[in-house]
Each structure stands twice: as C-alpha cells, then as structure tokens.
Tab-separated table of N, CA and C in Angstrom:
chain	number	residue	atom	x	y	z
U	1	UNK	N	-28.321	0.810	-20.989
U	1	UNK	CA	-29.459	-0.054	-20.715
U	1	UNK	C	-30.188	0.352	-19.429
U	2	UNK	N	-29.428	0.943	-18.493
U	2	UNK	CA	-30.053	1.345	-17.231
U	2	UNK	C	-31.134	2.401	-17.475
U	3	UNK	N	-30.877	3.324	-18.401
U	3	UNK	CA	-31.862	4.367	-18.697
U	3	UNK	C	-33.147	3.758	-19.236
U	4	UNK	N	-33.009	2.703	-20.026
U	4	UNK	CA	-34.187	2.027	-20.578
U	4	UNK	C	-34.960	1.355	-19.445
U	5	UNK	N	-34.241	0.660	-18.569
U	5	UNK	CA	-34.894	0.006	-17.426
U	5	UNK	C	-35.601	1.041	-16.557
U	6	UNK	N	-34.995	2.199	-16.389
U	6	UNK	CA	-35.599	3.264	-15.577
U	6	UNK	C	-36.908	3.750	-16.200
U	7	UNK	N	-36.929	3.883	-17.515
U	7	UNK	CA	-38.159	4.346	-18.177
U	7	UNK	C	-39.293	3.340	-18.011
U	8	UNK	N	-38.986	2.059	-18.201
U	8	UNK	CA	-40.022	1.038	-18.031
U	8	UNK	C	-40.498	0.993	-16.573
U	9	UNK	N	-39.557	1.046	-15.652
U	9	UNK	CA	-39.912	0.992	-14.227
U	9	UNK	C	-40.754	2.192	-13.830
U	10	UNK	N	-40.377	3.350	-14.308
U	10	UNK	CA	-41.108	4.570	-13.989
U	10	UNK	C	-42.542	4.502	-14.499
U	11	UNK	N	-42.709	4.002	-15.715
U	11	UNK	CA	-44.049	3.865	-16.288
U	11	UNK	C	-44.886	2.884	-15.471
U	12	UNK	N	-44.291	1.774	-15.061
U	12	UNK	CA	-45.025	0.786	-14.272
U	12	UNK	C	-45.384	1.345	-12.894
U	13	UNK	N	-44.490	2.103	-12.296
U	13	UNK	CA	-44.793	2.736	-11.000
U	13	UNK	C	-45.980	3.673	-11.149
U	14	UNK	N	-45.974	4.485	-12.199
U	14	UNK	CA	-47.088	5.418	-12.430
U	14	UNK	C	-48.415	4.679	-12.512
U	15	UNK	N	-48.448	3.615	-13.291
U	15	UNK	CA	-49.681	2.836	-13.462
U	15	UNK	C	-50.089	2.188	-12.139
U	16	UNK	N	-49.125	1.582	-11.438
U	16	UNK	CA	-49.436	0.876	-10.183
U	16	UNK	C	-49.966	1.843	-9.121
U	17	UNK	N	-49.371	3.007	-9.008
U	17	UNK	CA	-49.840	3.984	-8.020
U	17	UNK	C	-51.211	4.520	-8.428
U	18	UNK	N	-51.379	4.814	-9.700
U	18	UNK	CA	-52.662	5.319	-10.192
U	18	UNK	C	-53.797	4.336	-9.899
U	19	UNK	N	-53.507	3.048	-10.036
U	19	UNK	CA	-54.538	2.021	-9.819
U	19	UNK	C	-54.615	1.550	-8.368
U	20	UNK	N	-53.708	2.046	-7.529
U	20	UNK	CA	-53.714	1.649	-6.118
U	20	UNK	C	-53.241	0.221	-5.893
U	21	UNK	N	-52.386	-0.268	-6.773
U	21	UNK	CA	-51.926	-1.655	-6.682
U	21	UNK	C	-50.404	-1.743	-6.562
U	22	UNK	N	-49.791	-0.744	-5.971
U	22	UNK	CA	-48.328	-0.662	-5.937
U	22	UNK	C	-47.687	-1.884	-5.288
U	23	UNK	N	-48.109	-2.235	-4.084
U	23	UNK	CA	-47.485	-3.364	-3.390
U	23	UNK	C	-47.768	-4.679	-4.110
U	24	UNK	N	-48.980	-4.816	-4.626
U	24	UNK	CA	-49.327	-6.040	-5.363
U	24	UNK	C	-48.462	-6.169	-6.620
U	25	UNK	N	-48.307	-5.073	-7.340
U	25	UNK	CA	-47.504	-5.088	-8.565
U	25	UNK	C	-46.053	-5.409	-8.240
U	26	UNK	N	-45.547	-4.858	-7.153
U	26	UNK	CA	-44.170	-5.142	-6.728
U	26	UNK	C	-43.992	-6.640	-6.484
U	27	UNK	N	-44.934	-7.247	-5.783
U	27	UNK	CA	-44.854	-8.680	-5.489
U	27	UNK	C	-44.953	-9.499	-6.778
U	28	UNK	N	-45.891	-9.133	-7.635
U	28	UNK	CA	-46.087	-9.875	-8.879
U	28	UNK	C	-44.865	-9.808	-9.786
U	29	UNK	N	-44.295	-8.625	-9.916
U	29	UNK	CA	-43.101	-8.486	-10.749
U	29	UNK	C	-41.938	-9.277	-10.148
U	30	UNK	N	-41.832	-9.276	-8.832
U	30	UNK	CA	-40.804	-10.076	-8.153
U	30	UNK	C	-41.005	-11.562	-8.381
U	31	UNK	N	-42.250	-12.008	-8.344
U	31	UNK	CA	-42.553	-13.423	-8.597
U	31	UNK	C	-42.189	-13.809	-10.032
U	32	UNK	N	-42.511	-12.930	-10.981
U	32	UNK	CA	-42.174	-13.218	-12.371
U	32	UNK	C	-40.657	-13.236	-12.554
U	33	UNK	N	-39.970	-12.302	-11.931
U	33	UNK	CA	-38.508	-12.271	-12.007
U	33	UNK	C	-37.922	-13.578	-11.492
U	34	UNK	N	-38.467	-14.096	-10.411
U	34	UNK	CA	-37.979	-15.359	-9.863
U	34	UNK	C	-38.170	-16.490	-10.872
U	35	UNK	N	-39.333	-16.534	-11.499
U	35	UNK	CA	-39.573	-17.546	-12.539
U	35	UNK	C	-38.554	-17.420	-13.666
U	36	UNK	N	-38.313	-16.215	-14.089
U	36	UNK	CA	-37.382	-15.950	-15.177
U	36	UNK	C	-35.962	-16.367	-14.812
U	37	UNK	N	-35.568	-16.099	-13.575
U	37	UNK	CA	-34.223	-16.457	-13.136
U	37	UNK	C	-34.049	-17.962	-12.987
U	38	UNK	N	-35.126	-18.657	-12.671
U	38	UNK	CA	-35.055	-20.101	-12.462
U	38	UNK	C	-35.112	-20.900	-13.758
U	39	UNK	N	-35.561	-20.276	-14.846
U	39	UNK	CA	-35.769	-21.036	-16.074
U	39	UNK	C	-35.031	-20.422	-17.269
U	40	UNK	N	-33.942	-21.061	-17.641
U	40	UNK	CA	-33.209	-20.634	-18.834
U	40	UNK	C	-34.078	-20.828	-20.077
U	41	UNK	N	-34.899	-21.871	-20.072
U	41	UNK	CA	-35.785	-22.119	-21.215
U	41	UNK	C	-36.752	-20.962	-21.414
U	42	UNK	N	-37.323	-20.461	-20.322
U	42	UNK	CA	-38.250	-19.335	-20.416
U	42	UNK	C	-37.534	-18.087	-20.922
U	43	UNK	N	-36.352	-17.809	-20.382
U	43	UNK	CA	-35.573	-16.646	-20.830
U	43	UNK	C	-35.282	-16.732	-22.323
U	44	UNK	N	-34.834	-17.894	-22.760
U	44	UNK	CA	-34.502	-18.085	-24.177
U	44	UNK	C	-35.745	-17.983	-25.060
U	45	UNK	N	-36.852	-18.558	-24.617
U	45	UNK	CA	-38.102	-18.512	-25.366
U	45	UNK	C	-38.557	-17.071	-25.576
U	46	UNK	N	-38.575	-16.292	-24.485
U	46	UNK	CA	-39.058	-14.917	-24.577
U	46	UNK	C	-38.102	-14.014	-25.358
U	47	UNK	N	-36.815	-14.345	-25.350
U	47	UNK	CA	-35.823	-13.519	-26.046
U	47	UNK	C	-35.671	-13.900	-27.520
U	48	UNK	N	-36.170	-15.051	-27.896
U	48	UNK	CA	-35.959	-15.550	-29.247
U	48	UNK	C	-36.756	-14.755	-30.287
U	49	UNK	N	-36.079	-14.227	-31.297
U	49	UNK	CA	-36.798	-13.519	-32.361
U	49	UNK	C	-37.565	-14.469	-33.290
U	50	UNK	N	-37.252	-15.767	-33.226
U	50	UNK	CA	-37.937	-16.719	-34.104
U	50	UNK	C	-39.297	-17.159	-33.561
U	51	UNK	N	-39.583	-16.829	-32.286
U	51	UNK	CA	-40.885	-17.172	-31.704
U	51	UNK	C	-41.846	-16.018	-31.983
U	52	UNK	N	-42.997	-16.312	-32.591
U	52	UNK	CA	-43.943	-15.245	-32.909
U	52	UNK	C	-44.504	-14.572	-31.649
U	53	UNK	N	-44.861	-13.320	-31.820
U	53	UNK	CA	-45.417	-12.517	-30.719
U	53	UNK	C	-46.609	-13.219	-30.061
U	54	UNK	N	-47.492	-13.787	-30.859
U	54	UNK	CA	-48.690	-14.449	-30.321
U	54	UNK	C	-48.313	-15.614	-29.409
U	55	UNK	N	-47.275	-16.365	-29.773
U	55	UNK	CA	-46.819	-17.481	-28.948
U	55	UNK	C	-46.276	-17.001	-27.612
U	56	UNK	N	-45.524	-15.908	-27.640
U	56	UNK	CA	-44.994	-15.342	-26.397
U	56	UNK	C	-46.126	-14.822	-25.518
U	57	UNK	N	-47.098	-14.161	-26.146
U	57	UNK	CA	-48.236	-13.641	-25.385
U	57	UNK	C	-49.021	-14.773	-24.723
U	58	UNK	N	-49.166	-15.872	-25.456
U	58	UNK	CA	-49.906	-17.015	-24.911
U	58	UNK	C	-49.195	-17.568	-23.663
U	59	UNK	N	-47.884	-17.732	-23.745
U	59	UNK	CA	-47.112	-18.246	-22.607
U	59	UNK	C	-47.164	-17.264	-21.442
U	60	UNK	N	-46.998	-15.986	-21.720
U	60	UNK	CA	-47.062	-14.973	-20.658
U	60	UNK	C	-48.431	-14.996	-19.985
U	61	UNK	N	-49.480	-15.101	-20.799
U	61	UNK	CA	-50.842	-15.164	-20.247
U	61	UNK	C	-51.009	-16.336	-19.295
U	62	UNK	N	-50.489	-17.490	-19.688
U	62	UNK	CA	-50.594	-18.679	-18.833
U	62	UNK	C	-49.768	-18.522	-17.560
U	63	UNK	N	-48.582	-17.936	-17.691
U	63	UNK	CA	-47.744	-17.721	-16.505
U	63	UNK	C	-48.404	-16.742	-15.527
U	64	UNK	N	-48.967	-15.693	-16.070
U	64	UNK	CA	-49.644	-14.700	-15.233
U	64	UNK	C	-50.819	-15.337	-14.502
U	65	UNK	N	-51.566	-16.179	-15.196
U	65	UNK	CA	-52.690	-16.879	-14.551
U	65	UNK	C	-52.166	-17.806	-13.461
U	66	UNK	N	-51.095	-18.527	-13.745
U	66	UNK	CA	-50.516	-19.447	-12.760
U	66	UNK	C	-50.042	-18.707	-11.513
U	67	UNK	N	-49.493	-17.512	-11.724
U	67	UNK	CA	-49.034	-16.702	-10.596
U	67	UNK	C	-50.179	-16.007	-9.875
U	68	UNK	N	-51.351	-15.983	-10.497
U	68	UNK	CA	-52.473	-15.250	-9.916
U	68	UNK	C	-52.227	-13.750	-9.991
U	69	UNK	N	-51.508	-13.338	-11.023
U	69	UNK	CA	-51.120	-11.937	-11.163
U	69	UNK	C	-52.188	-11.143	-11.920
U	70	UNK	N	-51.987	-9.849	-11.935
U	70	UNK	CA	-52.960	-8.918	-12.492
U	70	UNK	C	-52.802	-8.703	-13.994
U	71	UNK	N	-53.819	-8.080	-14.546
U	71	UNK	CA	-53.793	-7.691	-15.947
U	71	UNK	C	-52.709	-6.631	-16.171
U	72	UNK	N	-52.463	-5.821	-15.160
U	72	UNK	CA	-51.409	-4.797	-15.262
U	72	UNK	C	-50.066	-5.457	-15.542
U	73	UNK	N	-49.740	-6.499	-14.783
U	73	UNK	CA	-48.475	-7.190	-15.002
U	73	UNK	C	-48.462	-7.849	-16.373
U	74	UNK	N	-49.562	-8.494	-16.740
U	74	UNK	CA	-49.630	-9.164	-18.040
U	74	UNK	C	-49.358	-8.176	-19.171
U	75	UNK	N	-50.029	-7.033	-19.126
U	75	UNK	CA	-49.844	-6.031	-20.179
U	75	UNK	C	-48.419	-5.480	-20.188
U	76	UNK	N	-47.860	-5.287	-19.012
U	76	UNK	CA	-46.488	-4.804	-18.920
U	76	UNK	C	-45.528	-5.822	-19.538
U	77	UNK	N	-45.730	-7.092	-19.237
U	77	UNK	CA	-44.869	-8.138	-19.795
U	77	UNK	C	-45.030	-8.239	-21.312
U	78	UNK	N	-46.241	-8.026	-21.807
U	78	UNK	CA	-46.444	-7.995	-23.259
U	78	UNK	C	-45.581	-6.892	-23.880
U	79	UNK	N	-45.599	-5.712	-23.274
U	79	UNK	CA	-44.858	-4.572	-23.818
U	79	UNK	C	-43.357	-4.848	-23.828
U	80	UNK	N	-42.816	-5.321	-22.687
U	80	UNK	CA	-41.362	-5.522	-22.663
U	80	UNK	C	-40.942	-6.683	-23.564
U	81	UNK	N	-41.799	-7.671	-23.710
U	81	UNK	CA	-41.481	-8.784	-24.612
U	81	UNK	C	-41.553	-8.329	-26.068
U	82	UNK	N	-42.592	-7.576	-26.405
U	82	UNK	CA	-42.738	-7.077	-27.773
U	82	UNK	C	-41.560	-6.178	-28.170
U	83	UNK	N	-41.002	-5.479	-27.201
U	83	UNK	CA	-39.876	-4.574	-27.469
U	83	UNK	C	-38.519	-5.228	-27.191
U	84	UNK	N	-38.540	-6.551	-27.004
U	84	UNK	CA	-37.326	-7.344	-26.786
U	84	UNK	C	-36.491	-6.811	-25.617
U	85	UNK	N	-37.169	-6.638	-24.485
U	85	UNK	CA	-36.496	-6.120	-23.293
U	85	UNK	C	-36.603	-7.065	-22.096
U	86	UNK	N	-36.930	-8.326	-22.330
U	86	UNK	CA	-37.086	-9.252	-21.201
U	86	UNK	C	-35.790	-9.456	-20.437
U	87	UNK	N	-34.646	-9.272	-21.090
U	87	UNK	CA	-33.374	-9.417	-20.390
U	87	UNK	C	-33.188	-8.317	-19.345
U	88	UNK	N	-33.992	-7.259	-19.420
U	88	UNK	CA	-33.882	-6.152	-18.470
U	88	UNK	C	-34.784	-6.301	-17.246
U	89	UNK	N	-35.524	-7.396	-17.154
U	89	UNK	CA	-36.452	-7.556	-16.021
U	89	UNK	C	-35.754	-7.403	-14.668
U	90	UNK	N	-34.567	-7.971	-14.440
U	90	UNK	CA	-33.932	-7.753	-13.129
U	90	UNK	C	-33.673	-6.273	-12.830
U	91	UNK	N	-33.171	-5.536	-13.813
U	91	UNK	CA	-32.911	-4.107	-13.620
U	91	UNK	C	-34.210	-3.327	-13.480
U	92	UNK	N	-35.220	-3.696	-14.264
U	92	UNK	CA	-36.521	-3.030	-14.175
U	92	UNK	C	-37.102	-3.230	-12.781
U	93	UNK	N	-36.991	-4.442	-12.259
U	93	UNK	CA	-37.516	-4.710	-10.916
U	93	UNK	C	-36.805	-3.851	-9.869
U	94	UNK	N	-35.479	-3.793	-9.930
U	94	UNK	CA	-34.728	-2.979	-8.963
U	94	UNK	C	-35.129	-1.514	-9.057
U	95	UNK	N	-35.223	-1.005	-10.263
U	95	UNK	CA	-35.622	0.394	-10.465
U	95	UNK	C	-37.061	0.619	-10.013
U	96	UNK	N	-37.926	-0.356	-10.283
U	96	UNK	CA	-39.324	-0.248	-9.871
U	96	UNK	C	-39.412	-0.099	-8.359
U	97	UNK	N	-38.743	-0.977	-7.637
U	97	UNK	CA	-38.781	-0.934	-6.168
U	97	UNK	C	-38.212	0.388	-5.666
U	98	UNK	N	-37.100	0.808	-6.219
U	98	UNK	CA	-36.456	2.053	-5.801
U	98	UNK	C	-37.373	3.254	-6.041
U	99	UNK	N	-37.926	3.348	-7.224
U	99	UNK	CA	-38.804	4.480	-7.564
U	99	UNK	C	-40.108	4.430	-6.776
U	100	UNK	N	-40.637	3.240	-6.574
U	100	UNK	CA	-41.866	3.098	-5.796
U	100	UNK	C	-41.638	3.569	-4.362
U	101	UNK	N	-40.548	3.135	-3.776
U	101	UNK	CA	-40.245	3.539	-2.402
U	101	UNK	C	-40.016	5.041	-2.307
U	102	UNK	N	-39.348	5.613	-3.294
U	102	UNK	CA	-39.159	7.070	-3.307
U	102	UNK	C	-40.506	7.788	-3.330
U	103	UNK	N	-41.388	7.332	-4.193
U	103	UNK	CA	-42.702	7.984	-4.336
U	103	UNK	C	-43.564	7.807	-3.097
U	104	UNK	N	-43.415	6.679	-2.400
U	104	UNK	CA	-44.239	6.399	-1.219
U	104	UNK	C	-43.565	6.821	0.084
U	105	UNK	N	-42.350	7.377	-0.004
U	105	UNK	CA	-41.646	7.818	1.200
U	105	UNK	C	-41.174	6.667	2.074
U	106	UNK	N	-40.670	5.632	1.437
U	106	UNK	CA	-40.191	4.454	2.158
U	106	UNK	C	-38.679	4.363	2.005
U	107	UNK	N	-37.993	4.113	3.117
U	107	UNK	CA	-36.551	3.904	3.093
U	107	UNK	C	-36.271	2.426	3.353
U	108	UNK	N	-35.347	1.865	2.588
U	108	UNK	CA	-34.948	0.469	2.786
U	108	UNK	C	-33.731	0.436	3.689
U	109	UNK	N	-33.792	-0.394	4.714
U	109	UNK	CA	-32.674	-0.524	5.648
U	109	UNK	C	-32.152	-1.955	5.617
U	110	UNK	N	-30.839	-2.066	5.585
U	110	UNK	CA	-30.172	-3.362	5.694
U	110	UNK	C	-29.561	-3.397	7.091
U	111	UNK	N	-30.023	-4.321	7.922
U	111	UNK	CA	-29.571	-4.394	9.310
U	111	UNK	C	-28.765	-5.667	9.510
U	112	UNK	N	-27.519	-5.477	9.964
U	112	UNK	CA	-26.670	-6.615	10.329
U	112	UNK	C	-26.524	-6.583	11.842
U	113	UNK	N	-26.756	-7.709	12.475
U	113	UNK	CA	-26.628	-7.769	13.931
U	113	UNK	C	-25.848	-9.011	14.345
U	114	UNK	N	-25.278	-8.918	15.551
U	114	UNK	CA	-24.470	-10.023	16.067
U	114	UNK	C	-25.344	-11.212	16.443
U	115	UNK	N	-26.570	-10.931	16.853
U	115	UNK	CA	-27.493	-12.004	17.214
U	115	UNK	C	-28.890	-11.650	16.715
U	116	UNK	N	-29.743	-12.639	16.671
U	116	UNK	CA	-31.113	-12.449	16.204
U	116	UNK	C	-31.810	-11.409	17.077
U	117	UNK	N	-32.461	-10.430	16.442
U	117	UNK	CA	-33.191	-9.416	17.190
U	117	UNK	C	-34.606	-9.909	17.481
U	118	UNK	N	-35.091	-9.583	18.668
U	118	UNK	CA	-36.469	-9.937	19.019
U	118	UNK	C	-37.419	-9.019	18.254
U	119	UNK	N	-38.679	-9.364	18.208
U	119	UNK	CA	-39.670	-8.528	17.532
U	119	UNK	C	-39.733	-7.145	18.171
U	120	UNK	N	-39.628	-7.093	19.490
U	120	UNK	CA	-39.652	-5.810	20.195
U	120	UNK	C	-38.437	-4.962	19.798
U	121	UNK	N	-37.268	-5.578	19.711
U	121	UNK	CA	-36.059	-4.846	19.299
U	121	UNK	C	-36.182	-4.353	17.858
U	122	UNK	N	-36.745	-5.185	16.991
U	122	UNK	CA	-36.942	-4.780	15.605
U	122	UNK	C	-37.900	-3.591	15.516
U	123	UNK	N	-38.976	-3.651	16.278
U	123	UNK	CA	-39.953	-2.565	16.288
U	123	UNK	C	-39.322	-1.278	16.799
U	124	UNK	N	-38.576	-1.358	17.899
U	124	UNK	CA	-37.924	-0.169	18.455
U	124	UNK	C	-36.893	0.398	17.479
U	125	UNK	N	-36.125	-0.469	16.839
U	125	UNK	CA	-35.128	-0.027	15.866
U	125	UNK	C	-35.813	0.642	14.682
U	126	UNK	N	-36.885	0.034	14.176
U	126	UNK	CA	-37.614	0.606	13.044
U	126	UNK	C	-38.154	1.989	13.388
U	127	UNK	N	-38.736	2.143	14.583
U	127	UNK	CA	-39.277	3.446	14.998
U	127	UNK	C	-38.167	4.490	15.102
U	128	UNK	N	-37.020	4.096	15.628
U	128	UNK	CA	-35.885	5.019	15.734
U	128	UNK	C	-35.413	5.440	14.351
U	129	UNK	N	-35.306	4.484	13.429
U	129	UNK	CA	-34.865	4.790	12.073
U	129	UNK	C	-35.883	5.671	11.341
U	130	UNK	N	-37.159	5.425	11.576
U	130	UNK	CA	-38.194	6.257	10.962
U	130	UNK	C	-38.094	7.688	11.476
U	131	UNK	N	-37.798	7.842	12.768
U	131	UNK	CA	-37.627	9.176	13.342
U	131	UNK	C	-36.407	9.868	12.725
U	132	UNK	N	-35.313	9.133	12.554
U	132	UNK	CA	-34.085	9.703	11.989
U	132	UNK	C	-34.239	10.094	10.518
U	133	UNK	N	-34.942	9.264	9.750
U	133	UNK	CA	-35.042	9.488	8.304
U	133	UNK	C	-36.270	10.292	7.901
U	134	UNK	N	-37.282	10.304	8.744
U	134	UNK	CA	-38.525	10.966	8.377
U	134	UNK	C	-39.321	10.174	7.351
U	135	UNK	N	-38.979	8.898	7.181
U	135	UNK	CA	-39.655	8.025	6.215
U	135	UNK	C	-40.091	6.749	6.908
U	136	UNK	N	-41.020	6.046	6.259
U	136	UNK	CA	-41.377	4.710	6.712
U	136	UNK	C	-40.202	3.803	6.358
U	137	UNK	N	-39.808	2.941	7.282
U	137	UNK	CA	-38.635	2.096	7.053
U	137	UNK	C	-39.059	0.642	6.883
U	138	UNK	N	-38.558	0.032	5.809
U	138	UNK	CA	-38.693	-1.408	5.595
U	138	UNK	C	-37.303	-1.994	5.769
U	139	UNK	N	-37.151	-2.862	6.751
U	139	UNK	CA	-35.826	-3.392	7.079
U	139	UNK	C	-35.700	-4.865	6.710
U	140	UNK	N	-34.497	-5.203	6.278
U	140	UNK	CA	-34.137	-6.596	6.064
U	140	UNK	C	-33.027	-6.904	7.051
U	141	UNK	N	-33.160	-8.019	7.751
U	141	UNK	CA	-32.234	-8.361	8.821
U	141	UNK	C	-31.401	-9.569	8.443
U	142	UNK	N	-30.138	-9.523	8.863
U	142	UNK	CA	-29.298	-10.708	8.714
U	142	UNK	C	-28.263	-10.721	9.829
U	143	UNK	N	-27.835	-11.913	10.158
U	143	UNK	CA	-26.831	-12.070	11.202
U	143	UNK	C	-25.438	-11.875	10.613
U	144	UNK	N	-24.560	-11.272	11.412
U	144	UNK	CA	-23.175	-11.062	11.002
U	144	UNK	C	-22.277	-11.565	12.118
U	145	UNK	N	-21.691	-12.753	11.958
U	145	UNK	CA	-20.861	-13.326	13.011
U	145	UNK	C	-19.584	-12.521	13.280
U	146	UNK	N	-19.233	-11.604	12.386
U	146	UNK	CA	-18.045	-10.775	12.587
U	146	UNK	C	-18.279	-9.654	13.598
U	147	UNK	N	-19.530	-9.366	13.896
U	147	UNK	CA	-19.832	-8.350	14.900
U	147	UNK	C	-19.738	-8.975	16.284
U	148	UNK	N	-19.173	-8.226	17.214
U	148	UNK	CA	-19.079	-8.710	18.597
U	148	UNK	C	-20.439	-8.582	19.277
U	149	UNK	N	-21.099	-7.494	19.008
U	149	UNK	CA	-22.413	-7.213	19.569
U	149	UNK	C	-22.976	-5.984	18.887
U	150	UNK	N	-24.245	-5.687	19.120
U	150	UNK	CA	-24.871	-4.515	18.530
U	150	UNK	C	-25.307	-4.767	17.107
U	151	UNK	N	-25.474	-3.659	16.355
U	151	UNK	CA	-25.965	-3.759	14.985
U	151	UNK	C	-25.388	-2.640	14.132
U	152	UNK	N	-25.375	-2.889	12.829
U	152	UNK	CA	-24.964	-1.894	11.842
U	152	UNK	C	-26.115	-1.789	10.845
U	153	UNK	N	-26.553	-0.543	10.576
U	153	UNK	CA	-27.688	-0.309	9.684
U	153	UNK	C	-27.237	0.534	8.498
U	154	UNK	N	-27.600	0.074	7.295
U	154	UNK	CA	-27.336	0.831	6.062
U	154	UNK	C	-28.672	1.278	5.494
U	155	UNK	N	-28.809	2.584	5.302
U	155	UNK	CA	-29.971	3.139	4.614
U	155	UNK	C	-29.403	4.024	3.509
U	156	UNK	N	-29.513	3.535	2.293
U	156	UNK	CA	-28.885	4.253	1.183
U	156	UNK	C	-27.385	4.294	1.404
U	157	UNK	N	-26.822	5.492	1.359
U	157	UNK	CA	-25.381	5.630	1.572
U	157	UNK	C	-25.036	5.976	3.018
U	158	UNK	N	-26.047	6.022	3.884
U	158	UNK	CA	-25.825	6.351	5.295
U	158	UNK	C	-25.670	5.074	6.110
U	159	UNK	N	-24.671	5.087	7.008
U	159	UNK	CA	-24.423	3.941	7.876
U	159	UNK	C	-24.588	4.384	9.323
U	160	UNK	N	-25.413	3.656	10.050
U	160	UNK	CA	-25.563	3.862	11.488
U	160	UNK	C	-24.882	2.668	12.152
U	161	UNK	N	-23.743	2.920	12.769
U	161	UNK	CA	-22.946	1.835	13.343
U	161	UNK	C	-23.093	1.830	14.858
U	162	UNK	N	-23.876	0.892	15.367
U	162	UNK	CA	-24.061	0.726	16.800
U	162	UNK	C	-23.423	-0.563	17.283
U	163	UNK	N	-22.384	-0.991	16.570
U	163	UNK	CA	-21.725	-2.236	16.951
U	163	UNK	C	-20.804	-1.992	18.140
U	164	UNK	N	-20.534	-3.033	18.879
U	164	UNK	CA	-19.636	-2.947	20.028
U	164	UNK	C	-18.246	-2.533	19.558
U	165	UNK	N	-17.830	-3.054	18.424
U	165	UNK	CA	-16.511	-2.708	17.881
U	165	UNK	C	-16.399	-1.189	17.666
U	166	UNK	N	-17.427	-0.581	17.076
U	166	UNK	CA	-17.406	0.864	16.825
U	166	UNK	C	-17.449	1.648	18.134
U	167	UNK	N	-18.255	1.192	19.077
U	167	UNK	CA	-18.313	1.871	20.377
U	167	UNK	C	-16.958	1.799	21.078
U	168	UNK	N	-16.325	0.662	20.995
U	168	UNK	CA	-14.999	0.482	21.589
U	168	UNK	C	-13.980	1.420	20.925
U	169	UNK	N	-14.047	1.546	19.603
U	169	UNK	CA	-13.133	2.422	18.866
U	169	UNK	C	-13.347	3.891	19.244
U	170	UNK	N	-14.618	4.297	19.384
U	170	UNK	CA	-14.899	5.683	19.797
U	170	UNK	C	-14.357	5.955	21.193
U	171	UNK	N	-14.514	4.999	22.086
U	171	UNK	CA	-14.012	5.155	23.442
U	171	UNK	C	-12.478	5.259	23.454
U	172	UNK	N	-11.825	4.427	22.635
U	172	UNK	CA	-10.358	4.465	22.546
U	172	UNK	C	-9.894	5.824	22.035
U	173	UNK	N	-10.545	6.355	21.008
U	173	UNK	CA	-10.180	7.649	20.462
U	173	UNK	C	-10.399	8.764	21.497
U	174	UNK	N	-11.482	8.663	22.218
U	174	UNK	CA	-11.786	9.675	23.232
U	174	UNK	C	-10.729	9.651	24.338
U	175	UNK	N	-10.370	8.462	24.791
U	175	UNK	CA	-9.361	8.340	25.841
U	175	UNK	C	-7.968	8.773	25.348
U	176	UNK	N	-7.661	8.486	24.090
U	176	UNK	CA	-6.380	8.862	23.524
U	176	UNK	C	-6.278	10.381	23.369
U	177	UNK	N	-7.430	11.033	23.172
U	177	UNK	CA	-7.458	12.473	22.976
U	177	UNK	C	-7.370	13.259	24.268
U	178	UNK	N	-7.615	12.619	25.409
U	178	UNK	CA	-7.606	13.341	26.689
U	178	UNK	C	-6.254	13.407	27.304
C-alpha cells in the first residue's frame, strides 16, 4: 500500500509545484486529513461502495468549499475516492510532505529541549542546522523534561546531541582515556 500512496503523493507534488501552490496544497491536504481523522462517518461514507460516485463528489465539493481549499485538492480527492483509496490519505499526506520537502530542499528537524527556547535561540539553531545540512530547515520544538539542559535535534536519521547529559558523558570518556 505504501507504493500506492507514494504514487499518489508524487503526482500531487508534481501538480502543486507546477502550479506554484505547494505550501497551500500541503496545508489543504493536512486540513482534509484532520477532518477525515475526526469523523468516522465521513471515512465510512467515502469508503462505502454502496454510495454512488456522484454523492461522494457532492460531499467532497462541499467539504472543499467549507475548507476554502483549491480545485487541485478537490480533483485529487475525486481521484482517490473514485479509486477507493481514501483510507490511504494519512500515508499520502506523509509521502506528500516528504517528497515536497525533498524537491524544495527542505529538511525537517525535531528539536527536544530541556526548556522553552527563545525566538533568538530558535533562529540561531535553525541557521546552524541550515549550515550543517545545506538545506532550509523547518523545525518542530517540544520540551523534554528528561533532559538536564541543552537540546537534541533529529534530522532524518542524523542526531545532533547538545544535551548536558551527552556533554557530561563525552567529558567522562575523555577523562577516563587520559
């Protein structure tokens, strides 16, 4: 199923980049995914083979209007619904974001810190990460009470550990080696 989600996501990325609406499409697809996750009735309605295509299209059209979304999203939702792939929307969204970021040279960073970072600290960290990766960095921040101090950053499979615990461990190893 992942290969199918990848094909749909790749096609949507191509269209969104071609039309210059990549970020808008990402937001719209995320908004629709949220609606889908919140409503079992909607999921069941769209997945039901007993509901005619026209009825599904009508509901999708109304939802798209309610979200203030684009014709691109509406047409994409028509295609995945017609092909009975609405259950793949979460995977399609993840693949879409991943492929979009790859194409635009964006790296996603997950930052865990012992305390809330100031805007200046976030900016400095982002610039440092952009220098290290050679990509534009979009970071998501969260607090980690298990850290004594500092921060730990995950970008893909790479971990940058600037936590006090890690610094303490490096110092212990260095002293033990001398």
